[in-house]
XYZ file of C-alpha atoms in Angstrom:
489
model
C 6.022 31.172 -86.523
C 7.830 34.124 -88.082
C 9.961 36.859 -86.553
C 9.136 38.873 -83.468
C 10.751 41.979 -82.007
C 10.796 42.600 -78.243
C 11.807 46.044 -76.945
C 12.689 46.518 -73.273
C 13.059 50.118 -72.030
C 14.408 51.184 -68.634
C 15.409 54.721 -67.569
C 19.066 54.319 -68.559
C 19.073 51.395 -70.982
C 17.133 50.182 -74.015
C 17.354 46.631 -75.360
C 15.830 45.103 -78.470
C 15.688 41.372 -79.161
C 15.012 39.863 -82.584
C 13.558 36.354 -82.455
C 12.920 33.830 -85.197
C 10.443 31.052 -84.333
C 10.818 31.975 -80.677
C 14.637 31.686 -80.722
C 16.790 34.730 -79.989
C 18.908 35.692 -83.012
C 20.155 39.213 -82.305
C 20.293 41.536 -79.324
C 20.830 45.303 -79.455
C 21.733 47.321 -76.365
C 21.889 51.094 -76.027
C 22.819 52.829 -72.774
C 22.397 56.526 -72.116
C 25.914 56.811 -70.717
C 27.429 54.947 -73.692
C 25.274 55.613 -76.722
C 26.874 54.422 -79.917
C 28.216 56.921 -82.428
C 27.650 54.869 -85.574
C 26.243 56.991 -88.446
C 26.571 60.228 -86.456
C 27.815 63.200 -88.496
C 30.358 65.614 -86.971
C 32.035 68.841 -87.927
C 35.542 67.831 -86.918
C 38.999 69.341 -86.884
C 42.097 67.688 -88.323
C 44.463 67.247 -85.376
C 47.248 65.240 -87.069
C 48.106 64.172 -90.600
C 50.266 61.051 -90.965
C 51.632 60.714 -94.526
C 53.309 57.413 -93.671
C 49.931 55.861 -92.845
C 47.989 57.827 -95.479
C 45.631 58.789 -92.662
C 44.607 61.632 -90.391
C 43.344 61.841 -86.833
C 40.217 63.952 -86.485
C 39.013 65.599 -83.290
C 35.224 65.160 -83.260
C 34.727 65.958 -79.592
C 34.923 62.378 -78.276
C 37.360 60.933 -75.749
C 39.613 59.622 -78.531
C 40.296 61.168 -81.906
C 38.726 59.476 -84.920
C 40.703 57.783 -87.696
C 40.259 58.935 -91.309
C 42.076 57.020 -94.050
C 42.821 58.566 -97.438
C 40.585 55.972 -99.126
C 37.642 57.274 -97.077
C 38.074 60.877 -98.231
C 35.776 61.878 -101.067
C 36.142 65.676 -100.807
C 39.446 67.563 -100.530
C 40.174 70.465 -98.195
C 39.388 72.799 -101.128
C 35.902 71.302 -101.540
C 36.757 69.411 -104.722
C 36.110 65.740 -105.418
C 39.032 63.565 -104.327
C 40.684 61.315 -106.954
C 39.404 57.746 -107.056
C 42.881 56.258 -106.647
C 43.084 57.269 -102.970
C 46.059 54.974 -102.266
C 48.268 56.880 -104.726
C 47.310 60.368 -103.532
C 49.268 62.183 -100.825
C 46.855 62.699 -97.932
C 48.427 66.122 -97.326
C 46.713 67.215 -100.527
C 43.344 66.052 -99.188
C 43.259 67.452 -95.636
C 45.199 70.077 -93.702
C 46.106 70.093 -90.028
C 43.816 72.399 -88.078
C 41.276 72.525 -90.901
C 37.581 71.639 -90.520
C 36.109 68.510 -92.085
C 32.600 67.018 -92.173
C 32.795 63.333 -91.292
C 30.515 60.430 -90.487
C 31.255 57.550 -88.101
C 31.358 54.218 -89.945
C 32.720 52.173 -87.058
C 32.221 52.786 -83.344
C 35.267 53.145 -81.064
C 36.415 49.612 -80.256
C 38.717 48.900 -77.325
C 41.577 51.394 -77.444
C 40.837 52.453 -81.026
C 38.973 55.629 -81.894
C 36.025 55.803 -84.263
C 36.594 55.043 -87.954
C 35.464 58.004 -90.070
C 34.588 58.831 -93.657
C 33.746 61.980 -95.573
C 31.427 59.935 -97.841
C 28.230 60.547 -95.893
C 25.306 58.138 -96.286
C 21.788 58.802 -94.996
C 19.446 55.817 -94.583
C 15.670 55.872 -94.585
C 13.193 53.019 -94.602
C 13.576 52.127 -98.281
C 16.603 54.097 -99.506
C 20.153 55.057 -98.669
C 21.175 58.464 -99.937
C 24.770 59.235 -101.010
C 25.079 63.031 -101.155
C 27.096 64.430 -104.055
C 27.745 60.954 -105.532
C 25.217 60.494 -108.358
C 24.496 56.795 -108.960
C 21.692 54.282 -108.563
C 21.890 50.816 -107.029
C 19.654 48.033 -105.746
C 20.404 45.812 -102.744
C 21.949 42.497 -103.772
C 19.696 40.769 -101.222
C 16.728 41.306 -103.556
C 16.940 38.139 -105.632
C 13.924 38.592 -107.920
C 15.325 39.929 -111.219
C 12.000 41.467 -112.282
C 11.630 43.243 -108.937
C 15.183 44.585 -109.198
C 14.458 45.975 -112.638
C 11.162 47.492 -111.437
C 12.872 49.258 -108.555
C 15.711 50.516 -110.736
C 13.366 51.881 -113.407
C 11.161 53.463 -110.729
C 14.140 55.268 -109.223
C 15.265 56.421 -112.676
C 11.841 58.038 -113.068
C 11.964 59.687 -109.645
C 15.553 60.990 -109.637
C 15.997 64.091 -111.836
C 18.812 64.026 -114.397
C 20.531 66.958 -112.705
C 20.285 65.478 -109.186
C 23.768 65.533 -107.597
C 22.906 62.746 -105.159
C 22.935 58.975 -105.490
C 20.558 56.404 -104.003
C 20.685 52.723 -103.097
C 17.403 50.837 -102.825
C 17.368 48.818 -99.586
C 16.139 45.244 -99.160
C 13.052 46.498 -97.298
C 11.915 48.251 -100.515
C 10.968 44.966 -102.169
C 7.370 45.474 -103.284
C 7.309 49.145 -102.221
C 5.169 51.428 -104.423
C 6.462 54.466 -106.305
C 4.821 56.862 -103.803
C 6.684 55.368 -100.853
C 10.039 55.547 -102.653
C 9.377 59.143 -103.659
C 8.437 60.109 -100.086
C 11.687 58.599 -98.803
C 13.721 60.405 -101.461
C 12.127 63.763 -100.595
C 12.693 63.168 -96.876
C 16.382 62.357 -97.360
C 16.888 65.374 -99.631
C 15.407 67.718 -97.013
C 17.440 66.032 -94.270
C 20.701 66.565 -96.168
C 19.863 70.218 -96.762
C 19.256 70.648 -93.026
C 22.574 68.929 -92.202
C 24.486 71.173 -94.614
C 22.899 74.244 -93.066
C 23.718 73.036 -89.547
C 27.342 72.354 -90.564
C 27.936 75.921 -91.731
C 30.030 77.984 -89.339
C 29.735 77.365 -85.604
C 32.273 75.894 -83.222
C 34.471 72.939 -84.095
C 34.350 70.096 -83.165
C 30.631 69.461 -82.693
C 27.866 67.007 -83.456
C 25.898 68.004 -86.545
C 23.456 65.089 -86.826
C 22.924 62.086 -84.591
C 21.232 58.856 -85.564
C 17.813 57.790 -84.291
C 17.463 56.190 -80.825
C 17.371 52.403 -80.700
C 13.592 52.145 -80.271
C 13.026 53.833 -83.633
C 16.206 52.639 -85.338
C 15.140 48.990 -85.090
C 11.942 49.880 -86.955
C 13.933 51.492 -89.739
C 16.650 48.854 -90.023
C 15.219 45.526 -88.834
C 11.518 45.438 -89.555
C 10.658 43.430 -92.659
C 7.693 41.530 -94.027
C 8.775 38.548 -91.898
C 8.081 40.452 -88.658
C 4.739 39.337 -87.258
C 4.684 41.261 -83.981
C 6.557 44.066 -82.209
C 6.114 44.339 -78.457
C 7.451 47.191 -76.317
C 7.105 47.490 -72.540
C 7.319 51.306 -72.282
C 4.325 53.505 -73.080
C 6.377 56.579 -74.163
C 8.535 54.379 -76.406
C 5.409 52.662 -77.729
C 3.847 56.029 -78.639
C 7.043 57.184 -80.348
C 7.313 53.968 -82.345
C 3.661 54.236 -83.392
C 4.184 57.822 -84.576
C 7.275 56.844 -86.562
C 5.467 53.878 -88.091
C 2.429 55.974 -89.049
C 4.725 58.362 -90.946
C 7.144 55.935 -92.583
C 5.855 52.357 -92.050
C 2.048 52.488 -92.085
C 1.806 48.788 -92.879
C 3.728 47.991 -89.656
C 1.743 50.209 -87.288
C -0.949 47.568 -86.504
C 1.624 45.000 -85.294
C 3.221 47.319 -82.701
C 1.843 46.408 -79.268
C 2.245 47.905 -75.811
C 3.296 45.034 -73.529
C 1.563 45.571 -70.162
C 2.058 42.249 -68.376
C 3.801 42.197 -64.984
C 6.111 39.496 -66.243
C 9.312 41.099 -67.622
C 9.188 41.139 -71.409
C 12.613 39.520 -71.790
C 11.447 36.563 -69.712
C 9.325 35.636 -72.730
C 11.090 32.911 -74.714
C 13.913 32.920 -72.129
C 15.716 35.900 -73.678
C 17.538 36.791 -70.425
C 18.873 33.232 -70.128
C 19.991 33.303 -73.771
C 21.931 36.526 -73.165
C 23.680 34.951 -70.167
C 24.593 31.877 -72.213
C 25.928 34.098 -75.004
C 28.586 35.378 -72.587
C 29.982 31.880 -71.955
C 32.795 30.246 -73.920
C 31.063 26.908 -74.292
C 27.906 26.468 -76.372
C 26.137 23.146 -75.970
C 24.658 21.415 -79.015
C 21.462 19.340 -78.742
C 23.268 16.216 -79.929
C 25.709 16.330 -77.025
C 28.509 18.029 -78.921
C 29.649 21.570 -78.181
C 31.534 24.535 -79.614
C 34.071 26.773 -77.880
C 34.097 30.490 -78.749
C 37.216 32.497 -77.885
C 37.214 36.215 -78.634
C 40.583 37.992 -78.771
C 41.821 41.381 -79.936
C 43.050 39.997 -83.263
C 40.357 37.457 -84.147
C 37.657 35.114 -82.913
C 38.306 31.370 -82.919
C 35.569 28.723 -82.815
C 36.337 25.067 -82.104
C 33.842 22.245 -82.731
C 33.862 19.075 -80.592
C 31.725 15.914 -80.560
C 31.595 15.912 -76.755
C 29.132 13.276 -75.548
C 27.703 12.605 -79.018
C 28.685 9.070 -80.075
C 26.351 8.716 -83.083
C 24.661 5.533 -84.250
C 26.501 4.446 -87.423
C 30.217 5.225 -87.727
C 32.782 7.882 -86.793
C 32.573 9.777 -90.103
C 28.776 10.021 -89.806
C 29.051 11.216 -86.195
C 31.537 13.927 -87.171
C 29.420 14.968 -90.166
C 26.238 15.339 -88.097
C 28.079 17.259 -85.372
C 29.549 19.667 -87.912
C 26.125 20.229 -89.528
C 24.586 21.109 -86.181
C 27.588 23.282 -85.311
C 27.333 25.233 -88.597
C 23.803 26.381 -87.719
C 24.789 27.164 -84.124
C 27.883 29.125 -85.200
C 25.896 31.316 -87.596
C 23.469 32.142 -84.780
C 26.242 32.820 -82.258
C 27.985 35.245 -84.629
C 24.785 37.306 -84.877
C 23.841 36.976 -81.210
C 27.296 37.871 -79.867
C 27.861 40.392 -82.695
C 31.292 38.964 -83.417
C 33.170 40.681 -86.216
C 36.547 40.949 -87.890
C 38.510 37.774 -88.679
C 36.828 34.538 -87.574
C 38.536 31.124 -87.700
C 36.326 28.021 -87.429
C 37.882 24.635 -86.683
C 35.294 22.059 -87.714
C 36.058 18.429 -86.895
C 38.108 16.968 -89.765
C 35.970 15.173 -92.380
C 37.403 12.703 -94.892
C 34.428 12.875 -97.252
C 34.721 15.848 -99.645
C 30.942 15.895 -100.169
C 30.411 16.194 -96.420
C 32.781 19.171 -96.288
C 30.904 20.890 -99.112
C 27.532 20.330 -97.432
C 28.743 21.729 -94.113
C 30.122 24.834 -95.843
C 26.887 25.274 -97.827
C 24.822 25.023 -94.640
C 27.025 27.599 -92.910
C 26.516 29.981 -95.827
C 22.739 29.433 -95.858
C 22.530 29.918 -92.090
C 24.315 33.265 -92.392
C 22.053 34.456 -95.223
C 19.730 36.278 -92.788
C 22.622 38.103 -91.126
C 22.328 41.891 -91.379
C 26.117 42.268 -91.285
C 28.160 41.732 -94.431
C 30.284 38.569 -94.336
C 32.667 36.606 -96.544
C 33.568 32.920 -96.221
C 36.820 31.600 -97.666
C 37.412 28.014 -98.897
C 38.699 25.497 -96.369
C 42.435 26.030 -95.828
C 45.146 23.368 -96.121
C 44.986 22.992 -92.349
C 41.262 22.256 -92.497
C 40.268 25.631 -91.046
C 37.432 27.838 -92.285
C 38.430 31.487 -92.484
C 35.747 34.147 -92.723
C 35.189 37.815 -92.012
C 32.120 39.594 -90.674
C 31.750 43.352 -90.786
C 32.292 44.870 -87.363
C 30.622 48.241 -86.810
C 29.857 48.156 -83.083
C 31.116 46.525 -79.902
C 30.453 42.824 -79.393
C 27.946 41.707 -76.760
C 30.777 40.689 -74.438
C 32.463 44.093 -74.700
C 29.164 45.880 -74.042
C 28.168 43.833 -70.991
C 31.505 42.766 -69.511
C 34.904 44.084 -68.497
C 38.291 42.350 -68.132
C 38.621 40.318 -64.953
C 40.518 42.422 -62.355
C 42.341 39.286 -61.165
C 43.563 37.774 -64.439
C 43.467 41.076 -66.416
C 41.559 39.384 -69.215
C 44.034 36.541 -69.755
C 41.505 33.963 -68.603
C 43.896 32.232 -66.188
C 45.632 32.811 -62.841
C 48.657 31.192 -61.247
C 47.879 28.070 -59.228
C 48.443 28.019 -55.432
C 51.342 25.596 -56.039
C 53.018 28.083 -58.431
C 52.603 30.869 -55.869
C 54.136 28.644 -53.178
C 57.268 28.150 -55.273
C 57.476 31.895 -55.953
C 57.356 32.493 -52.205
C 60.143 29.907 -51.682
C 62.364 31.770 -54.160
C 61.565 35.122 -52.553
C 62.439 33.776 -49.100
C 65.826 32.493 -50.342
C 66.465 35.834 -52.068
C 65.722 37.741 -48.834
C 67.851 35.327 -46.800
C 70.909 35.982 -48.968
C 70.583 39.790 -48.834
C 69.266 40.666 -45.366
C 69.432 39.620 -41.761
C 66.243 39.017 -39.808
C 64.887 37.172 -36.789
C 61.616 35.918 -38.206
C 59.636 35.719 -41.461
C 55.929 36.507 -41.908
C 54.266 35.146 -45.063
C 51.061 36.917 -46.122
C 49.094 35.161 -48.878
C 45.694 34.007 -50.128
C 43.843 31.417 -48.031
C 44.356 28.637 -50.629
C 48.115 29.245 -50.666
C 48.329 29.191 -46.853
C 46.362 25.924 -46.744
C 48.753 24.390 -49.266
C 51.713 25.433 -47.052
C 50.088 23.698 -44.079
C 49.306 20.543 -46.050
C 51.219 19.287 -49.120
C 54.037 21.861 -48.853
C 54.607 21.644 -45.104
C 57.774 19.565 -45.536
C 59.237 22.088 -47.989
C 58.435 24.916 -45.551
C 60.224 23.060 -42.752
C 63.224 22.604 -45.067
C 63.300 26.357 -45.689
C 63.313 26.984 -41.927
C 66.357 24.729 -41.643
C 68.138 26.567 -44.497
C 67.469 30.060 -43.094
C 67.646 29.059 -39.451
C 64.684 31.345 -38.775
C 61.076 30.601 -37.793
C 58.295 31.375 -40.279
C 54.725 32.448 -39.585
C 51.812 32.128 -42.006
C 48.908 34.558 -42.227
C 45.942 34.320 -44.620
C 44.786 37.647 -46.113
C 41.153 37.674 -47.230
C 41.659 40.668 -49.529
C 44.595 39.154 -51.419
C 44.074 37.658 -54.854
C 45.396 34.140 -55.380
C 48.600 35.378 -57.047
C 49.374 38.055 -54.431
C 51.734 37.556 -51.517
C 54.183 39.401 -49.262
C 57.238 38.170 -47.386
C 57.799 40.415 -44.369
C 61.127 40.437 -42.512
C 60.834 40.837 -38.744
């Protein structure tokens, strides 16, 4: 069983699920109220230039200004090509405050950070990526066949005129594509860039000049490959749009696009909804009985591997080795499914056998080979940790679907009822030393009040003796566990 693509469309949200052999590998979510900005092109205005950071903040009409580093500037404010050694060039010579600049989003706003921008625009099509005003030719490194790489390169050299100012990269999907298809893509991208340039002339600033395709069509352009056996979509309008796009750009894929009409929700097929729910949990169970723990923080993502209930059949080293092998495959899938990016630290269970360590690392690399995001794995550190990076261009699944807990504020923990009891004791003593009163009223969460009436009743009686005042307890249903009030009466 090969790959399958399921597309679920509702009035305000579109979701696409990529499955391999019936197992969910990637999930893409696009909401009308929070559509991503990746690959959008804006006519922006330079709001601040920061020489100390070699960067500028660009107003592109979003809630937060975008970030443009000097290394991402290919054209100066005077319309000339920027020097290649961007780190040694004063950014004040590249952009001017208040001046207009044409930029493209290369990383969506993440958390409190604005969008990452570049002036080096790229325009993708089915088979090619166009780099306006940067003449060069390249072929995707994912195409392994040397003869096919040479065929594609020579074909593009025939198609691209010598005086063409634009460059092109042949995408992985172009493997086996005929000359006519490559030429059609090149002509389409050339016309698209001309239209963008015309749209960018004059007009108000900031404004959107060109937005990327909606998710239903974007997955056809970016995800569909020869491995896809079936594409099912549960919305008739979306189905018609996908068929039209396929007939124009992917005629070989048009027959496999199906309109899913069953009453059963499309994401109930293969348990996709359950997989999404599990992808939001910290703990991932392994079939052997082991498990991995995934912790996502602002700085990095940490993954810990544990044997759990897996005791093996031979010896401890073999048990650890088999657990790590299973975990390597699971980790690669979780990185894609959760869309985790940035710095990732993996703590495999320590292995004494060097050959075992090499095999686990090789399996991790092979398991990530199908990942659409660029990644880099470093050798095992002296502490036995695996450090890797994965390109982060959009919000992780957790950030899209969840928000910080209003009780713990995202810390993942709250003070215990016992801790709150002791805080109340200290507050009572503080009030006793500063004020006079006849009675004390303690307002707190139900669990804290129950602890006062049970295990802490003796301590409460001791406080009454110290203050010489009676104390009343009152449970407040709306209080969080850490909230309390000590009222003087």
